[in-house]
N, CA, C and O of each residue as an XYZ file, in Angstrom:
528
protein
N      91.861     87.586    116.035
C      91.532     88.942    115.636
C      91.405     88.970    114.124
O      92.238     88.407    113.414
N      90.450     89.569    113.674
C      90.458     89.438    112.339
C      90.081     91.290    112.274
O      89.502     92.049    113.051
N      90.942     91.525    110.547
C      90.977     92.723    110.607
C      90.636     92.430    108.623
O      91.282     91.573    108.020
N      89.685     93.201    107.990
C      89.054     93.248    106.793
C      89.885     93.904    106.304
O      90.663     94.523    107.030
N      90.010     93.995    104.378
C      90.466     94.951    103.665
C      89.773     96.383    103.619
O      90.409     97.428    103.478
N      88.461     96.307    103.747
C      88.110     97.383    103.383
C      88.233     98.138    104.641
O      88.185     99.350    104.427
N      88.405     97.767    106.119
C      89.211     98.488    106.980
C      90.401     99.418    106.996
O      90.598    100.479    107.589
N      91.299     98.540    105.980
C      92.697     99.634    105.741
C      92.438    100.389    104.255
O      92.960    101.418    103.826
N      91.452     99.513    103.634
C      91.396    100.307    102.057
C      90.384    101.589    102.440
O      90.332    102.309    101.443
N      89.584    102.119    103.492
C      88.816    103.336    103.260
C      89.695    104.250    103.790
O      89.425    105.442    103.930
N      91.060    103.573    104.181
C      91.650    104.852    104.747
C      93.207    105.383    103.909
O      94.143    105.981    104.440
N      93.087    104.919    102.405
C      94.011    104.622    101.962
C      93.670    105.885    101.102
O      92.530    106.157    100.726
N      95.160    106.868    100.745
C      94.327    107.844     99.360
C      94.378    107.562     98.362
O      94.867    108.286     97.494
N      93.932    106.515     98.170
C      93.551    106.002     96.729
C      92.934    104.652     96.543
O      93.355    103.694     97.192
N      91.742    104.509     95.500
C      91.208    103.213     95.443
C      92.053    102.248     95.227
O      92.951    102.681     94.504
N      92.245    100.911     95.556
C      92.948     99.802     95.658
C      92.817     99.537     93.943
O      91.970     99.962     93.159
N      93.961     98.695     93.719
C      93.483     97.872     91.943
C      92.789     96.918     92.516
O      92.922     96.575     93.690
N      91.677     96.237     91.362
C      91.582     94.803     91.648
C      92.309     93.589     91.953
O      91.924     92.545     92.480
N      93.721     94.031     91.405
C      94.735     92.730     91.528
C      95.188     93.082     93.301
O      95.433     92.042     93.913
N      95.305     94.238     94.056
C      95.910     94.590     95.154
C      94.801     93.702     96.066
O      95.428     92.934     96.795
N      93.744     93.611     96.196
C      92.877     93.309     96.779
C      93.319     91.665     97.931
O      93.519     91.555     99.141
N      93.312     90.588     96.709
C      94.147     89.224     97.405
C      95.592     89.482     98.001
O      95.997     88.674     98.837
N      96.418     90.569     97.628
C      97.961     91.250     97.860
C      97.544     91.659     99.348
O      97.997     90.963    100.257
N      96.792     92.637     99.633
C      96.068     92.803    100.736
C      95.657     92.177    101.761
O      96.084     92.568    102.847
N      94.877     91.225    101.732
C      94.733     89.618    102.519
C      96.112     89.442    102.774
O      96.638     89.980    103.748
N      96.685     88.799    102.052
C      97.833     88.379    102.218
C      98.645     89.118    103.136
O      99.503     88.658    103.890
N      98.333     90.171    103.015
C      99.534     91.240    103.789
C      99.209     91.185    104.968
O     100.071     91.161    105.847
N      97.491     91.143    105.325
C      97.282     91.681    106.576
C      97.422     90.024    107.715
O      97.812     90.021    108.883
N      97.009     88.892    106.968
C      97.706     87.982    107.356
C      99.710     87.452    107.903
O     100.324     86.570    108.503
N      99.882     88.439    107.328
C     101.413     88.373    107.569
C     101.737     89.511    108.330
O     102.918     89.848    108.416
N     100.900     90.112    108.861
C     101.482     91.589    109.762
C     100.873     90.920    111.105
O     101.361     91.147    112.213
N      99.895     90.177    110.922
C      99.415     89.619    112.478
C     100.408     88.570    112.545
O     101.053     88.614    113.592
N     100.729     87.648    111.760
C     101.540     86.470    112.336
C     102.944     87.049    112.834
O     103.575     86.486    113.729
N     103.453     88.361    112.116
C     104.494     88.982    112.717
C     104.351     89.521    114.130
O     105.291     89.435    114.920
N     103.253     90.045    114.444
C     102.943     90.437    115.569
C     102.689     89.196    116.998
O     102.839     89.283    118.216
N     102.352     88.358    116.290
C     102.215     86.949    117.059
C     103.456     86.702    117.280
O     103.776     86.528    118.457
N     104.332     86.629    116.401
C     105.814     85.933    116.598
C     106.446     86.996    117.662
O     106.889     86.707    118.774
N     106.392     88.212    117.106
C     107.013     88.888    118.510
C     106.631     88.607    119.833
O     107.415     88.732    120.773
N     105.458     88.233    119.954
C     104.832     88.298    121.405
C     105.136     86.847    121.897
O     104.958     86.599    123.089
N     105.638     85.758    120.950
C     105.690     84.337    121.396
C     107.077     84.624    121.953
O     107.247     84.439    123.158
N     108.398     85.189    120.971
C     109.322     85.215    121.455
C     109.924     85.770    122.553
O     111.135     85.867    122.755
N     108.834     86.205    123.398
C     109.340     86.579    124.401
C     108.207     85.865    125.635
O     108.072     86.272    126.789
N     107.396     84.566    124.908
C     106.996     84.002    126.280
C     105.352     84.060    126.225
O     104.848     83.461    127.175
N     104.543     84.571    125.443
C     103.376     85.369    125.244
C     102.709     84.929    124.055
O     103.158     84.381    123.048
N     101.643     85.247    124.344
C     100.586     85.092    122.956
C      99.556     86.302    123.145
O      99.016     86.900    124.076
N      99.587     86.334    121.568
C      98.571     87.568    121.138
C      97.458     87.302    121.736
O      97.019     88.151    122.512
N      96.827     86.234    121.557
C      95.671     85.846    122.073
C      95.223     86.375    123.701
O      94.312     87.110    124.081
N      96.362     85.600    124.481
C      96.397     85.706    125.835
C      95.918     87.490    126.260
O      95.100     87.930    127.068
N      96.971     88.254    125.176
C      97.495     89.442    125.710
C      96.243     90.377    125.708
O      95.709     90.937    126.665
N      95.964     90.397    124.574
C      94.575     90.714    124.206
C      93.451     90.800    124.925
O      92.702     91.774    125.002
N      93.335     89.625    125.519
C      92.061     89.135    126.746
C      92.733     90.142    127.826
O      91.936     90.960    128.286
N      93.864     90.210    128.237
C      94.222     90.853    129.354
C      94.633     92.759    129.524
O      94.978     93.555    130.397
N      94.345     92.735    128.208
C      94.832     94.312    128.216
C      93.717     95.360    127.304
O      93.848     95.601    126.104
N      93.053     95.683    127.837
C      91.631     96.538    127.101
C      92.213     97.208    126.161
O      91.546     97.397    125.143
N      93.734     97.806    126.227
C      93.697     98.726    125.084
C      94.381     98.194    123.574
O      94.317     98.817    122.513
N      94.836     97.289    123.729
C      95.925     96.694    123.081
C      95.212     95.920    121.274
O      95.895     95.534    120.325
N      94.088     95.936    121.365
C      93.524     95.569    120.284
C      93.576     96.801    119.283
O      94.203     96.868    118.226
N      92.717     97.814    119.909
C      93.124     98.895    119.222
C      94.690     99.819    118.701
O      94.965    100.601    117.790
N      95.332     99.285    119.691
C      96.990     99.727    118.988
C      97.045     98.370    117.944
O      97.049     98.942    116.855
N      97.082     97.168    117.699
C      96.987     96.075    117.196
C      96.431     96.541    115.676
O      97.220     96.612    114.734
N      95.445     96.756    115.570
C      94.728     96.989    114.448
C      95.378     98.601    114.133
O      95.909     98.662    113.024
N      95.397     99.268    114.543
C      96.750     99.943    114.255
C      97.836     99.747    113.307
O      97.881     99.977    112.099
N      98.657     99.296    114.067
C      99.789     98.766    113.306
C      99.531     98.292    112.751
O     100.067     98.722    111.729
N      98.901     97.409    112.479
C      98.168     96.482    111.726
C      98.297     97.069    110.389
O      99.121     96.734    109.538
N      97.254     98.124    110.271
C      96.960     99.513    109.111
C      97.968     99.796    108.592
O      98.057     99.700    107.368
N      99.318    100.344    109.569
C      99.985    101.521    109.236
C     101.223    100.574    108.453
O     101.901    101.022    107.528
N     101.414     98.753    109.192
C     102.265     98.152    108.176
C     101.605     97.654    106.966
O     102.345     97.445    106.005
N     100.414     97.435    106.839
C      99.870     96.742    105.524
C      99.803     97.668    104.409
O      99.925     97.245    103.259
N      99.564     99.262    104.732
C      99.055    100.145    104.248
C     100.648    100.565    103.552
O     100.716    100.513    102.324
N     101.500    100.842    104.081
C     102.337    100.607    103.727
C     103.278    100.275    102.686
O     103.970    100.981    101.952
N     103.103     98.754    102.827
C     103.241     97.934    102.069
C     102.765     98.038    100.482
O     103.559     98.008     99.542
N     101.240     98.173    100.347
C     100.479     98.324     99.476
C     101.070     99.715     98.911
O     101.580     99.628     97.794
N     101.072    100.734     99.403
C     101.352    102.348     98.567
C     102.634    102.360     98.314
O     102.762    102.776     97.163
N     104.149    102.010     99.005
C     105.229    101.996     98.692
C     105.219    100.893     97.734
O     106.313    101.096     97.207
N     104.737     99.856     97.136
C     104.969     98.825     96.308
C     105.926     98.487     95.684
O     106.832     98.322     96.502
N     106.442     98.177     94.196
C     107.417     98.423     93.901
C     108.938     99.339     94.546
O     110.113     98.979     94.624
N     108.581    100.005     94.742
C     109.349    101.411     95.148
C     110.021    100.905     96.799
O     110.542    101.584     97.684
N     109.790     99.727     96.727
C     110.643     99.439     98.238
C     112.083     99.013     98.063
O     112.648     98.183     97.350
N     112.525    100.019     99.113
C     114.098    100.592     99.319
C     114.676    101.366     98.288
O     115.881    101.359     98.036
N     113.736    102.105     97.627
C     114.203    103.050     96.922
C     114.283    104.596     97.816
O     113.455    104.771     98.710
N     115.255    105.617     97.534
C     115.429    106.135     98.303
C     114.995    107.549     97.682
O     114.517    108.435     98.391
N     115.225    107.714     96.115
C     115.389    108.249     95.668
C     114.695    107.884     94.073
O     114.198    106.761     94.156
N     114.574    108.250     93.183
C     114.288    108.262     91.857
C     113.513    110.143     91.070
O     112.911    111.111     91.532
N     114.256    109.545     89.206
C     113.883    110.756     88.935
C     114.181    110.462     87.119
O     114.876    109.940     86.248
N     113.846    110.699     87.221
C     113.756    110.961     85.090
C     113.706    112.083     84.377
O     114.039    113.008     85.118
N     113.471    112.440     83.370
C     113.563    113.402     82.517
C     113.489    112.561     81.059
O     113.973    111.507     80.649
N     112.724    113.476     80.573
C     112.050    113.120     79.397
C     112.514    114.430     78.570
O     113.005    115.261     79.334
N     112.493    114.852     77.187
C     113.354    115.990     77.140
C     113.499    117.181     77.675
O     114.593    117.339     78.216
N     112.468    118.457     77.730
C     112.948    119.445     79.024
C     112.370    118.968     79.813
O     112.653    119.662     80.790
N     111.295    117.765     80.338
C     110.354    117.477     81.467
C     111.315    117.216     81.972
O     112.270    117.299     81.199
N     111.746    116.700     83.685
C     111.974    116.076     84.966
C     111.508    116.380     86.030
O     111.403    117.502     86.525
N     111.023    114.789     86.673
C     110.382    114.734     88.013
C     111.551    114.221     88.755
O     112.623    114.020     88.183
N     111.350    113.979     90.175
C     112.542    113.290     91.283
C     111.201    113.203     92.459
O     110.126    113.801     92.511
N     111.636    112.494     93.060
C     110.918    112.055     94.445
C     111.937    111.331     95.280
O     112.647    110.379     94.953
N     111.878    111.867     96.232
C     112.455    112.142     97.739
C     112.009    110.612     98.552
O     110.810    110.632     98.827
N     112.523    109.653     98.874
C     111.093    109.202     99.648
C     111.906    108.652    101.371
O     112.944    108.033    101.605
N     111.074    109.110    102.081
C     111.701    109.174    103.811
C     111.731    108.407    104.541
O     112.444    108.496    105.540
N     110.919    107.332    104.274
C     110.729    106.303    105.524
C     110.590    105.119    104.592
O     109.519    104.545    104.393
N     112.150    104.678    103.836
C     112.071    103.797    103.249
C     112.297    102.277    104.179
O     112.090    101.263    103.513
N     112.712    102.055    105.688
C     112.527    101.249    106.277
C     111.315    100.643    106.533
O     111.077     99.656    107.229
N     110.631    101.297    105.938
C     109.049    100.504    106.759
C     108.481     99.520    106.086
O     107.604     98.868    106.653
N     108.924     99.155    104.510
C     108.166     97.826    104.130
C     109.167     97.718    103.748
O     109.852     98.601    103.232
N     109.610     95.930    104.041
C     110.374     94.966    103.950
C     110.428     94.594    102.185
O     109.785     95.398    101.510
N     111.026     93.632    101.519
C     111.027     93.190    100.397
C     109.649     92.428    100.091
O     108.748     92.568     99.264
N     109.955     91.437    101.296
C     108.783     90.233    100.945
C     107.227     91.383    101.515
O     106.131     90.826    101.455
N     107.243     92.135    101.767
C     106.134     92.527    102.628
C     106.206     93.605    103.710
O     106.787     94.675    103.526
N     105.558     93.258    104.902
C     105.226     93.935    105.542
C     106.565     94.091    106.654
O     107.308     93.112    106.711
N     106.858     95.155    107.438
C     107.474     94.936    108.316
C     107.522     95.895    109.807
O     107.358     97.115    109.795
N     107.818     94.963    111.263
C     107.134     96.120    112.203
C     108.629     96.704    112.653
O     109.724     96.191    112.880
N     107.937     98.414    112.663
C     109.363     98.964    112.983
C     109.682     99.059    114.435
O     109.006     98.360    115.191
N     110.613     99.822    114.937
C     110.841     99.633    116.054
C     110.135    100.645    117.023
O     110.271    100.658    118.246
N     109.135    101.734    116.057
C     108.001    102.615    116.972
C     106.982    101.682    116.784
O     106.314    101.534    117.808
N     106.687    101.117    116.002
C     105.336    100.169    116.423
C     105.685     99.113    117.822
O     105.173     98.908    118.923
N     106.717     98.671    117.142
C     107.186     97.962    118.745
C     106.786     98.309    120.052
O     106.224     97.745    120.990
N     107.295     99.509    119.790
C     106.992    100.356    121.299
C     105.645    100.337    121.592
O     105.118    100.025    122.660
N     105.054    100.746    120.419
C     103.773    101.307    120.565
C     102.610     99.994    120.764
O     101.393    100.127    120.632
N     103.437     98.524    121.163
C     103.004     97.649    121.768
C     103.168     97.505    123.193
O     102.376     97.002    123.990
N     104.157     97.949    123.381
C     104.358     97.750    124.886
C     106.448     97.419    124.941
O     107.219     97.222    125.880
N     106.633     97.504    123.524
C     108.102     97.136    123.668
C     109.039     98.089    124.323
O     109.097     99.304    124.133
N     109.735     97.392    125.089
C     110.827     98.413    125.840
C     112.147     97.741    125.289
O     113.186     98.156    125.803
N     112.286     96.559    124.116
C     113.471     96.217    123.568
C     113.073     96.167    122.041
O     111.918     95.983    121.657
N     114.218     96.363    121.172
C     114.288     96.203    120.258
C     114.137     94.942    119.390
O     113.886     95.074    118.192
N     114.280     93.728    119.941
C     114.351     92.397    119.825
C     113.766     91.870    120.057
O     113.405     90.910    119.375
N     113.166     92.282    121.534
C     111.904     91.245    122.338
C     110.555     91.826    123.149
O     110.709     92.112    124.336
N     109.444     91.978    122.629
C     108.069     92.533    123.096
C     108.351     92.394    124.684
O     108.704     91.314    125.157
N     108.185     93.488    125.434
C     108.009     93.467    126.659
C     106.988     94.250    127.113
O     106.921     95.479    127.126
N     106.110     93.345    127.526
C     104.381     94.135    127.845
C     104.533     94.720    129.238
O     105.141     94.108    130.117
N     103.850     96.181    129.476
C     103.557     97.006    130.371
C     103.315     96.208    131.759
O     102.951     95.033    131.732
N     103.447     96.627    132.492
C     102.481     95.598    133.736
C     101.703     96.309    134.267
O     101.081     95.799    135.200
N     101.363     97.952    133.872
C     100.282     98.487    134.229
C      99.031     98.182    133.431
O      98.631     99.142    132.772
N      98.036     96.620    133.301
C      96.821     96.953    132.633
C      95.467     97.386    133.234
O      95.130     97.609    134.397
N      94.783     97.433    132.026
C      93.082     97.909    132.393
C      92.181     97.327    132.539
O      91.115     97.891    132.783
């Protein structure tokens, strides 16, 4: 499965830097091999699954988006929960909510994307047995 930058970058609110661009590759390469590894560890391959389930590409490229995308806009700012400054009467603060979703090194799948593969465990991909 191959999934392009400019796939997750037209849906991003804001133009990418030039330096994000190879950061990008990189990312979206490491959100599929994560997705591969889940599906091996429980017996499975992406590949296989894919051929056998009509809908599953499109949740795939999905997640795909929603961890790379992620990744890229939280940047720096991962596992921050909170931040705020003041400059003399100026101060800003930002709130930020869903600081689980990108990892240090990168990308990471949470446990609703999981699902939203077919997972019924937290640990180990377990695919539907109703396919199309």
């Amino acid at each position: 499965m191959e999934i392009k930058v400019s796939e997750i970058e037209a849906r991003l609110p804001r133009p990418l830097a030039s330096d994000e661009k190879p950061r990008m590759e990189a990312l979206i390469a490491d959100a599929l091999e994560y997705i591969e590894t889940e599906y091996r560890r429980c017996g499975r391959t992406l590949d296989s699954e894919l051929a056998r389930t009509s809908w599953l590409e499109a949740v795939v490229r999905r997640v795909v988006r929603e961890m790379v995308s992620a990744a890229v806009l939280v940047g720096p700012n991962v596992g921050m929960r909170s931040a705020s400054s003041t400059t003399g009467p100026q101060s800003d603060s930002i709130t930020f909510a869903d600081v689980d979703s990108v990892g240090w090194g990168g990308v990471r799948l949470t446990d609703q994307q999981r699902l939203d593969l077919g997972s019924v465990s937290y640990t180990h991909l377990t695919l539907p047995t109703n396919r199309e």
